Amino acid sequence: MNSHNLLKKILRSLFIICTGGMFYYNFEIFYRGYSHISMFFCGGLSFYTIGSLNEHPRLHLSFFRQMLLGSFIITGYEFITGLIVNEHLHLHVWDYSDQPFNIKGQVCLPFSILWFFLSPFCIVLDDIIRYALFQRKRPHYKTLDKNS
């Protein structure tokens, strides 16, 4: 890969990460009334990773499986971010200790379920960006796998 193509790939990735970060950050402001810069990075990486699920030529995941993996991806990034920001740096950005089925107060089942239902937005928006701005292939979706 030459340096021009590498730079192009890096800039495209940064654009997708920043788009996802901006949406996640603003979602938190809408939902909670405030956010933290760490949520920009957590959301951006989540958005990028979820969008990458259907970019791999050998993965042919149904939309449902992308949603399910999206929920796990967001929950995983949120857990890692929480451990760094809340546990290690003691910034107390959020605390889910009062939520049912929480893990160390960093993630909880109700929000993992919410991420499942918000992940279609990530999947479709990422596909629109890659198709409209980066001339990637037109997205096609299958709702369920034969063995789902």
CSV table of N, CA, C and O in Angstrom, one decimal, residues 12-124:
chain,number,residue,atom,x,y,z
A,12,ARG,N,-10.3,8.4,6.2
A,12,ARG,CA,-11.6,7.8,6.2
A,12,ARG,C,-12.0,7.2,7.5
A,12,ARG,O,-13.1,7.4,8.0
A,13,SER,N,-11.1,6.5,8.1
A,13,SER,CA,-11.3,5.9,9.4
A,13,SER,C,-11.6,6.9,10.5
A,13,SER,O,-12.5,6.8,11.3
A,14,LEU,N,-10.7,8.0,10.5
A,14,LEU,CA,-10.9,9.1,11.4
A,14,LEU,C,-12.2,9.8,11.2
A,14,LEU,O,-12.9,10.2,12.2
A,15,PHE,N,-12.7,9.9,10.0
A,15,PHE,CA,-13.9,10.6,9.7
A,15,PHE,C,-15.1,9.7,10.3
A,15,PHE,O,-16.0,10.3,11.0
A,16,ILE,N,-15.0,8.4,10.1
A,16,ILE,CA,-16.1,7.6,10.7
A,16,ILE,C,-16.0,7.6,12.2
A,16,ILE,O,-17.1,7.7,12.9
A,17,ILE,N,-14.8,7.5,12.8
A,17,ILE,CA,-14.7,7.5,14.2
A,17,ILE,C,-15.3,8.9,14.8
A,17,ILE,O,-16.0,8.9,15.8
A,18,CYS,N,-14.9,10.0,14.2
A,18,CYS,CA,-15.4,11.3,14.6
A,18,CYS,C,-16.9,11.4,14.5
A,18,CYS,O,-17.6,12.0,15.3
A,19,THR,N,-17.5,10.9,13.4
A,19,THR,CA,-18.9,10.9,13.2
A,19,THR,C,-19.6,10.1,14.3
A,19,THR,O,-20.6,10.6,14.9
A,20,GLY,N,-19.1,8.9,14.6
A,20,GLY,CA,-19.7,8.1,15.6
A,20,GLY,C,-19.6,8.8,17.0
A,20,GLY,O,-20.5,8.7,17.8
A,21,GLY,N,-18.4,9.3,17.2
A,21,GLY,CA,-18.1,10.0,18.5
A,21,GLY,C,-19.1,11.2,18.7
A,21,GLY,O,-19.6,11.4,19.8
A,22,MET,N,-19.3,11.9,17.7
A,22,MET,CA,-20.2,13.1,17.7
A,22,MET,C,-21.6,12.7,18.1
A,22,MET,O,-22.3,13.2,18.9
A,23,PHE,N,-22.1,11.6,17.4
A,23,PHE,CA,-23.4,11.1,17.6
A,23,PHE,C,-23.6,10.6,19.1
A,23,PHE,O,-24.6,10.9,19.7
A,24,TYR,N,-22.6,9.8,19.5
A,24,TYR,CA,-22.7,9.2,20.9
A,24,TYR,C,-22.7,10.3,21.9
A,24,TYR,O,-23.4,10.3,22.9
A,25,TYR,N,-21.8,11.3,21.7
A,25,TYR,CA,-21.6,12.4,22.7
A,25,TYR,C,-22.9,13.2,22.8
A,25,TYR,O,-23.4,13.5,23.8
A,26,ASN,N,-23.5,13.5,21.6
A,26,ASN,CA,-24.8,14.3,21.6
A,26,ASN,C,-25.9,13.4,22.1
A,26,ASN,O,-26.9,14.0,22.7
A,27,PHE,N,-25.9,12.1,21.9
A,27,PHE,CA,-27.0,11.3,22.4
A,27,PHE,C,-27.0,11.3,23.9
A,27,PHE,O,-28.0,11.5,24.6
A,28,GLU,N,-25.8,11.3,24.5
A,28,GLU,CA,-25.7,11.4,26.0
A,28,GLU,C,-26.2,12.8,26.5
A,28,GLU,O,-26.8,12.9,27.5
A,29,ILE,N,-25.8,13.8,25.8
A,29,ILE,CA,-26.3,15.2,26.2
A,29,ILE,C,-27.8,15.2,26.1
A,29,ILE,O,-28.5,15.7,27.0
A,30,PHE,N,-28.4,14.6,25.0
A,30,PHE,CA,-29.8,14.6,24.9
A,30,PHE,C,-30.5,13.8,26.0
A,30,PHE,O,-31.5,14.1,26.6
A,31,TYR,N,-29.9,12.6,26.3
A,31,TYR,CA,-30.4,11.7,27.3
A,31,TYR,C,-30.2,12.1,28.7
A,31,TYR,O,-31.1,12.1,29.6
A,32,ARG,N,-28.9,12.5,29.0
A,32,ARG,CA,-28.5,12.8,30.4
A,32,ARG,C,-28.4,14.3,30.7
A,32,ARG,O,-28.3,14.7,31.9
A,33,GLY,N,-28.3,15.1,29.7
A,33,GLY,CA,-28.0,16.5,29.8
A,33,GLY,C,-26.6,16.9,29.9
A,33,GLY,O,-26.2,18.1,29.9
A,34,TYR,N,-25.7,16.0,29.8
A,34,TYR,CA,-24.2,16.2,29.8
A,34,TYR,C,-23.5,15.0,29.3
A,34,TYR,O,-24.1,13.9,29.2
A,35,SER,N,-22.3,15.2,29.0
A,35,SER,CA,-21.4,14.0,28.6
A,35,SER,C,-20.0,14.3,29.0
A,35,SER,O,-19.7,15.3,29.7
A,36,HIS,N,-19.1,13.5,28.5
A,36,HIS,CA,-17.7,13.6,28.8
A,36,HIS,C,-16.9,13.3,27.6
A,36,HIS,O,-17.3,12.4,26.8
A,37,ILE,N,-15.8,13.8,27.4
A,37,ILE,CA,-15.0,13.6,26.2
A,37,ILE,C,-14.6,12.1,26.0
A,37,ILE,O,-14.5,11.7,24.8
A,38,SER,N,-14.5,11.4,27.0
A,38,SER,CA,-14.3,9.9,26.9
A,38,SER,C,-15.4,9.2,26.1
A,38,SER,O,-15.1,8.3,25.4
A,39,MET,N,-16.6,9.8,26.2
A,39,MET,CA,-17.7,9.2,25.5
A,39,MET,C,-17.6,9.4,24.0
A,39,MET,O,-18.1,8.6,23.2
A,40,PHE,N,-17.0,10.5,23.6
A,40,PHE,CA,-16.7,10.8,22.2
A,40,PHE,C,-15.8,9.7,21.6
A,40,PHE,O,-16.1,9.1,20.6
A,41,PHE,N,-14.8,9.3,22.3
A,41,PHE,CA,-13.9,8.3,21.9
A,41,PHE,C,-14.5,6.9,22.0
A,41,PHE,O,-14.4,6.1,21.0
A,42,CYS,N,-15.2,6.6,23.0
A,42,CYS,CA,-15.9,5.3,23.2
A,42,CYS,C,-16.9,5.2,22.1
A,42,CYS,O,-17.0,4.1,21.4
A,43,GLY,N,-17.7,6.2,21.8
A,43,GLY,CA,-18.7,6.1,20.8
A,43,GLY,C,-18.1,6.0,19.4
A,43,GLY,O,-18.6,5.3,18.5
A,44,GLY,N,-17.1,6.7,19.2
A,44,GLY,CA,-16.4,6.7,17.9
A,44,GLY,C,-15.8,5.3,17.6
A,44,GLY,O,-16.0,4.8,16.4
A,45,LEU,N,-15.2,4.8,18.5
A,45,LEU,CA,-14.6,3.4,18.3
A,45,LEU,C,-15.7,2.4,18.2
A,45,LEU,O,-15.6,1.4,17.4
A,46,SER,N,-16.8,2.5,18.9
A,46,SER,CA,-17.9,1.6,18.8
A,46,SER,C,-18.5,1.7,17.4
A,46,SER,O,-18.7,0.7,16.8
A,47,PHE,N,-18.7,2.9,17.0
A,47,PHE,CA,-19.3,3.1,15.6
A,47,PHE,C,-18.4,2.5,14.5
A,47,PHE,O,-18.9,1.9,13.6
A,48,TYR,N,-17.1,2.8,14.6
A,48,TYR,CA,-16.2,2.3,13.6
A,48,TYR,C,-16.2,0.8,13.6
A,48,TYR,O,-16.2,0.1,12.6
A,49,THR,N,-16.1,0.2,14.8
A,49,THR,CA,-16.1,-1.3,14.9
A,49,THR,C,-17.3,-1.9,14.4
A,49,THR,O,-17.3,-2.9,13.6
A,50,ILE,N,-18.5,-1.4,14.8
A,50,ILE,CA,-19.8,-1.9,14.3
A,50,ILE,C,-19.8,-1.8,12.8
A,50,ILE,O,-20.3,-2.8,12.1
A,51,GLY,N,-19.4,-0.7,12.2
A,51,GLY,CA,-19.5,-0.5,10.8
A,51,GLY,C,-18.5,-1.4,10.0
A,51,GLY,O,-18.8,-1.8,8.9
A,52,SER,N,-17.5,-1.8,10.7
A,52,SER,CA,-16.5,-2.7,10.1
A,52,SER,C,-17.0,-4.2,10.0
A,52,SER,O,-16.4,-5.0,9.2
A,53,LEU,N,-18.0,-4.5,10.7
A,53,LEU,CA,-18.5,-5.9,10.7
A,53,LEU,C,-18.9,-6.4,9.3
A,53,LEU,O,-18.6,-7.5,9.0
A,54,ASN,N,-19.5,-5.5,8.5
A,54,ASN,CA,-19.9,-6.0,7.2
A,54,ASN,C,-18.9,-5.6,6.1
A,54,ASN,O,-19.2,-5.6,4.9
A,55,GLU,N,-17.7,-5.1,6.5
A,55,GLU,CA,-16.7,-4.8,5.5
A,55,GLU,C,-15.8,-5.9,5.2
A,55,GLU,O,-15.1,-5.9,4.2
A,56,HIS,N,-15.8,-6.9,6.1
A,56,HIS,CA,-14.9,-8.1,5.9
A,56,HIS,C,-15.5,-9.0,4.8
A,56,HIS,O,-16.7,-9.3,4.9
A,57,PRO,N,-14.7,-9.4,3.8
A,57,PRO,CA,-15.3,-10.1,2.7
A,57,PRO,C,-15.8,-11.5,3.1
A,57,PRO,O,-16.7,-12.0,2.4
A,58,ARG,N,-15.3,-12.1,4.1
A,58,ARG,CA,-15.7,-13.5,4.5
A,58,ARG,C,-16.9,-13.5,5.5
A,58,ARG,O,-17.5,-14.5,5.7
A,59,LEU,N,-17.1,-12.3,6.1
A,59,LEU,CA,-18.2,-12.3,7.1
A,59,LEU,C,-19.5,-11.9,6.3
A,59,LEU,O,-19.5,-10.9,5.6
A,60,HIS,N,-20.5,-12.7,6.4
A,60,HIS,CA,-21.8,-12.4,5.8
A,60,HIS,C,-22.8,-12.4,6.9
A,60,HIS,O,-23.6,-13.4,7.0
A,61,LEU,N,-22.8,-11.4,7.8
A,61,LEU,CA,-23.7,-11.5,9.0
A,61,LEU,C,-25.0,-10.9,8.7
A,61,LEU,O,-25.1,-9.9,8.0
A,62,SER,N,-26.1,-11.5,9.2
A,62,SER,CA,-27.4,-10.9,9.1
A,62,SER,C,-27.5,-9.6,9.8
A,62,SER,O,-26.6,-9.3,10.7
A,63,PHE,N,-28.5,-8.8,9.5
A,63,PHE,CA,-28.7,-7.6,10.2
A,63,PHE,C,-28.9,-7.8,11.7
A,63,PHE,O,-28.3,-7.1,12.6
A,64,PHE,N,-29.6,-8.9,12.0
A,64,PHE,CA,-29.8,-9.2,13.5
A,64,PHE,C,-28.5,-9.5,14.2
A,64,PHE,O,-28.3,-9.1,15.3
A,65,ARG,N,-27.7,-10.3,13.5
A,65,ARG,CA,-26.4,-10.6,14.2
A,65,ARG,C,-25.5,-9.4,14.3
A,65,ARG,O,-24.7,-9.3,15.3
A,66,GLN,N,-25.5,-8.5,13.3
A,66,GLN,CA,-24.8,-7.3,13.5
A,66,GLN,C,-25.3,-6.4,14.6
A,66,GLN,O,-24.5,-5.8,15.4
A,67,MET,N,-26.6,-6.4,14.8
A,67,MET,CA,-27.2,-5.7,16.0
A,67,MET,C,-26.7,-6.3,17.3
A,67,MET,O,-26.4,-5.6,18.2
A,68,LEU,N,-26.8,-7.7,17.3
A,68,LEU,CA,-26.3,-8.4,18.5
A,68,LEU,C,-24.9,-8.1,18.8
A,68,LEU,O,-24.5,-7.7,20.0
A,69,LEU,N,-24.0,-8.2,17.8
A,69,LEU,CA,-22.6,-7.9,18.0
A,69,LEU,C,-22.4,-6.5,18.4
A,69,LEU,O,-21.5,-6.1,19.2
A,70,GLY,N,-23.2,-5.6,17.7
A,70,GLY,CA,-23.1,-4.2,18.0
A,70,GLY,C,-23.3,-3.9,19.5
A,70,GLY,O,-22.6,-3.1,20.1
A,71,SER,N,-24.3,-4.5,20.1
A,71,SER,CA,-24.6,-4.4,21.5
A,71,SER,C,-23.4,-4.8,22.3
A,71,SER,O,-23.0,-4.1,23.3
A,72,PHE,N,-22.8,-5.9,22.0
A,72,PHE,CA,-21.6,-6.4,22.7
A,72,PHE,C,-20.5,-5.5,22.5
A,72,PHE,O,-19.7,-5.3,23.5
A,73,ILE,N,-20.3,-5.0,21.3
A,73,ILE,CA,-19.2,-4.1,21.1
A,73,ILE,C,-19.3,-2.8,21.9
A,73,ILE,O,-18.3,-2.4,22.6
A,74,ILE,N,-20.5,-2.2,21.9
A,74,ILE,CA,-20.7,-0.9,22.6
A,74,ILE,C,-20.5,-1.2,24.1
A,74,ILE,O,-19.8,-0.5,24.8
A,75,THR,N,-21.1,-2.3,24.6
A,75,THR,CA,-20.9,-2.6,26.0
A,75,THR,C,-19.5,-2.9,26.4
A,75,THR,O,-19.0,-2.4,27.5
A,76,GLY,N,-18.8,-3.6,25.5
A,76,GLY,CA,-17.3,-3.8,25.8
A,76,GLY,C,-16.5,-2.6,25.8
A,76,GLY,O,-15.7,-2.4,26.8
A,77,TYR,N,-16.7,-1.7,24.9
A,77,TYR,CA,-16.0,-0.4,24.9
A,77,TYR,C,-16.4,0.4,26.1
A,77,TYR,O,-15.5,1.1,26.7
A,78,GLU,N,-17.7,0.4,26.4
A,78,GLU,CA,-18.1,1.2,27.6
A,78,GLU,C,-17.5,0.6,28.9
A,78,GLU,O,-17.1,1.4,29.7
A,79,PHE,N,-17.4,-0.7,29.0
A,79,PHE,CA,-16.7,-1.3,30.1
A,79,PHE,C,-15.3,-0.9,30.2
A,79,PHE,O,-14.8,-0.4,31.3
A,80,ILE,N,-14.6,-1.0,29.2
A,80,ILE,CA,-13.1,-0.6,29.1
A,80,ILE,C,-13.0,0.9,29.5
A,80,ILE,O,-12.1,1.3,30.3
A,81,THR,N,-13.8,1.7,28.8
A,81,THR,CA,-13.7,3.1,29.1
A,81,THR,C,-14.0,3.4,30.6
A,81,THR,O,-13.4,4.3,31.2
A,82,GLY,N,-15.0,2.8,31.1
A,82,GLY,CA,-15.4,2.9,32.5
A,82,GLY,C,-14.3,2.5,33.4
A,82,GLY,O,-14.0,3.2,34.4
A,83,LEU,N,-13.6,1.4,33.1
A,83,LEU,CA,-12.5,1.0,34.0
A,83,LEU,C,-11.4,2.1,34.0
A,83,LEU,O,-10.8,2.4,35.1
A,84,ILE,N,-11.1,2.6,32.8
A,84,ILE,CA,-10.1,3.6,32.7
A,84,ILE,C,-10.5,4.9,33.4
A,84,ILE,O,-9.8,5.5,34.3
A,85,VAL,N,-11.7,5.5,33.0
A,85,VAL,CA,-12.1,6.8,33.4
A,85,VAL,C,-12.6,6.8,34.8
A,85,VAL,O,-12.3,7.8,35.6
A,86,ASN,N,-13.4,5.9,35.1
A,86,ASN,CA,-14.1,5.9,36.5
A,86,ASN,C,-13.3,5.2,37.5
A,86,ASN,O,-13.1,5.7,38.6
A,87,GLU,N,-12.7,4.0,37.2
A,87,GLU,CA,-12.0,3.2,38.2
A,87,GLU,C,-10.5,3.7,38.4
A,87,GLU,O,-10.1,3.9,39.5
A,88,HIS,N,-9.8,3.9,37.3
A,88,HIS,CA,-8.4,4.2,37.3
A,88,HIS,C,-8.2,5.7,37.6
A,88,HIS,O,-7.4,6.1,38.4
A,89,LEU,N,-8.9,6.6,36.8
A,89,LEU,CA,-8.7,8.0,36.9
A,89,LEU,C,-9.6,8.7,37.9
A,89,LEU,O,-9.4,9.9,38.2
A,90,HIS,N,-10.6,7.9,38.4
A,90,HIS,CA,-11.5,8.4,39.4
A,90,HIS,C,-12.3,9.7,39.0
A,90,HIS,O,-12.5,10.6,39.8
A,91,LEU,N,-12.7,9.7,37.7
A,91,LEU,CA,-13.4,10.9,37.2
A,91,LEU,C,-14.9,10.8,37.5
A,91,LEU,O,-15.6,11.8,37.3
A,92,HIS,N,-15.4,9.6,37.8
A,92,HIS,CA,-16.8,9.4,38.2
A,92,HIS,C,-17.8,10.0,37.1
A,92,HIS,O,-18.7,10.7,37.4
A,93,VAL,N,-17.5,9.6,35.8
A,93,VAL,CA,-18.3,10.1,34.7
A,93,VAL,C,-19.7,9.4,34.8
A,93,VAL,O,-20.7,10.1,34.5
A,94,TRP,N,-19.8,8.2,35.1
A,94,TRP,CA,-21.1,7.5,35.3
A,94,TRP,C,-20.9,6.4,36.3
A,94,TRP,O,-19.8,5.9,36.6
A,95,ASP,N,-22.1,5.9,36.8
A,95,ASP,CA,-22.1,4.8,37.8
A,95,ASP,C,-23.5,4.1,37.6
A,95,ASP,O,-24.5,4.7,37.9
A,96,TYR,N,-23.4,2.9,37.2
A,96,TYR,CA,-24.6,2.1,37.0
A,96,TYR,C,-24.8,1.1,38.2
A,96,TYR,O,-25.5,0.2,38.0
A,97,SER,N,-24.2,1.4,39.3
A,97,SER,CA,-24.3,0.5,40.5
A,97,SER,C,-25.8,0.3,40.9
A,97,SER,O,-26.1,-0.7,41.4
A,98,ASP,N,-26.6,1.3,40.6
A,98,ASP,CA,-28.0,1.2,41.0
A,98,ASP,C,-28.9,0.5,39.9
A,98,ASP,O,-30.1,0.3,40.2
A,99,GLN,N,-28.3,0.1,38.8
A,99,GLN,CA,-29.0,-0.5,37.8
A,99,GLN,C,-28.9,-2.1,37.9
A,99,GLN,O,-27.9,-2.6,38.4
A,100,PRO,N,-30.0,-2.8,37.5
A,100,PRO,CA,-29.9,-4.2,37.6
A,100,PRO,C,-28.9,-4.9,36.7
A,100,PRO,O,-28.6,-4.3,35.6
A,101,PHE,N,-28.3,-6.0,37.2
A,101,PHE,CA,-27.3,-6.7,36.4
A,101,PHE,C,-26.2,-5.9,35.9
A,101,PHE,O,-25.8,-5.9,34.7
A,102,ASN,N,-25.6,-5.1,36.8
A,102,ASN,CA,-24.4,-4.3,36.4
A,102,ASN,C,-23.2,-5.0,36.7
A,102,ASN,O,-23.1,-5.9,37.6
A,103,ILE,N,-22.1,-4.6,36.0
A,103,ILE,CA,-20.8,-5.2,36.3
A,103,ILE,C,-19.9,-4.0,36.8
A,103,ILE,O,-19.6,-3.1,36.0
A,104,LYS,N,-19.5,-4.0,38.0
A,104,LYS,CA,-18.7,-3.0,38.6
A,104,LYS,C,-19.2,-1.6,38.5
A,104,LYS,O,-18.5,-0.6,38.5
A,105,GLY,N,-20.5,-1.5,38.2
A,105,GLY,CA,-21.1,-0.2,38.0
A,105,GLY,C,-20.8,0.5,36.7
A,105,GLY,O,-21.2,1.6,36.4
A,106,GLN,N,-20.1,-0.2,35.8
A,106,GLN,CA,-19.6,0.4,34.6
A,106,GLN,C,-20.5,0.1,33.4
A,106,GLN,O,-20.7,0.9,32.5
A,107,VAL,N,-21.1,-1.1,33.4
A,107,VAL,CA,-22.1,-1.5,32.3
A,107,VAL,C,-23.2,-2.2,33.0
A,107,VAL,O,-23.1,-2.7,34.1
A,108,CYS,N,-24.4,-2.3,32.3
A,108,CYS,CA,-25.5,-3.0,32.9
A,108,CYS,C,-26.4,-3.5,31.8
A,108,CYS,O,-26.3,-3.0,30.6
A,109,LEU,N,-27.2,-4.5,32.1
A,109,LEU,CA,-28.1,-5.1,31.1
A,109,LEU,C,-29.1,-4.2,30.5
A,109,LEU,O,-29.2,-4.2,29.2
A,110,PRO,N,-29.7,-3.3,31.2
A,110,PRO,CA,-30.7,-2.4,30.5
A,110,PRO,C,-30.0,-1.6,29.4
A,110,PRO,O,-30.6,-1.4,28.3
A,111,PHE,N,-28.8,-1.1,29.6
A,111,PHE,CA,-28.2,-0.3,28.6
A,111,PHE,C,-27.6,-1.2,27.4
A,111,PHE,O,-27.6,-0.8,26.3
A,112,SER,N,-27.2,-2.4,27.7
A,112,SER,CA,-26.8,-3.3,26.7
A,112,SER,C,-28.0,-3.6,25.8
A,112,SER,O,-27.9,-3.7,24.5
A,113,ILE,N,-29.2,-3.7,26.3
A,113,ILE,CA,-30.4,-3.9,25.5
A,113,ILE,C,-30.7,-2.7,24.7
A,113,ILE,O,-31.0,-2.8,23.5
A,114,LEU,N,-30.5,-1.5,25.3
A,114,LEU,CA,-30.7,-0.3,24.6
A,114,LEU,C,-29.7,-0.2,23.4
A,114,LEU,O,-30.1,0.2,22.3
A,115,TRP,N,-28.5,-0.6,23.6
A,115,TRP,CA,-27.5,-0.6,22.5
A,115,TRP,C,-27.9,-1.5,21.4
A,115,TRP,O,-27.6,-1.2,20.2
A,116,PHE,N,-28.5,-2.6,21.7
A,116,PHE,CA,-29.0,-3.5,20.7
A,116,PHE,C,-30.0,-2.8,19.7
A,116,PHE,O,-29.9,-2.9,18.5
A,117,PHE,N,-30.9,-2.0,20.3
A,117,PHE,CA,-31.9,-1.3,19.5
A,117,PHE,C,-31.4,0.0,18.9
A,117,PHE,O,-32.0,0.4,17.9
A,118,LEU,N,-30.3,0.5,19.3
A,118,LEU,CA,-29.7,1.7,18.7
A,118,LEU,C,-28.6,1.3,17.6
A,118,LEU,O,-28.2,2.1,16.8
A,119,SER,N,-28.1,0.0,17.7
A,119,SER,CA,-27.1,-0.4,16.8
A,119,SER,C,-27.5,-0.4,15.3
A,119,SER,O,-26.7,-0.1,14.4
A,120,PRO,N,-28.8,-0.5,14.9
A,120,PRO,CA,-29.2,-0.4,13.5
A,120,PRO,C,-28.8,1.0,13.0
A,120,PRO,O,-28.4,1.1,11.8
A,121,PHE,N,-29.0,2.0,13.8
A,121,PHE,CA,-28.6,3.3,13.4
A,121,PHE,C,-27.1,3.4,13.0
A,121,PHE,O,-26.7,3.9,11.9
A,122,CYS,N,-26.3,2.8,13.8
A,122,CYS,CA,-24.8,2.7,13.5
A,122,CYS,C,-24.5,2.0,12.2
A,122,CYS,O,-23.8,2.4,11.4
A,123,ILE,N,-25.2,0.8,12.1
A,123,ILE,CA,-24.9,0.0,10.9
A,123,ILE,C,-25.3,0.7,9.6
A,123,ILE,O,-24.5,0.8,8.7
A,124,VAL,N,-26.5,1.3,9.6
A,124,VAL,CA,-27.0,1.9,8.4
A,124,VAL,C,-26.2,3.2,8.1
A,124,VAL,O,-25.8,3.5,7.0
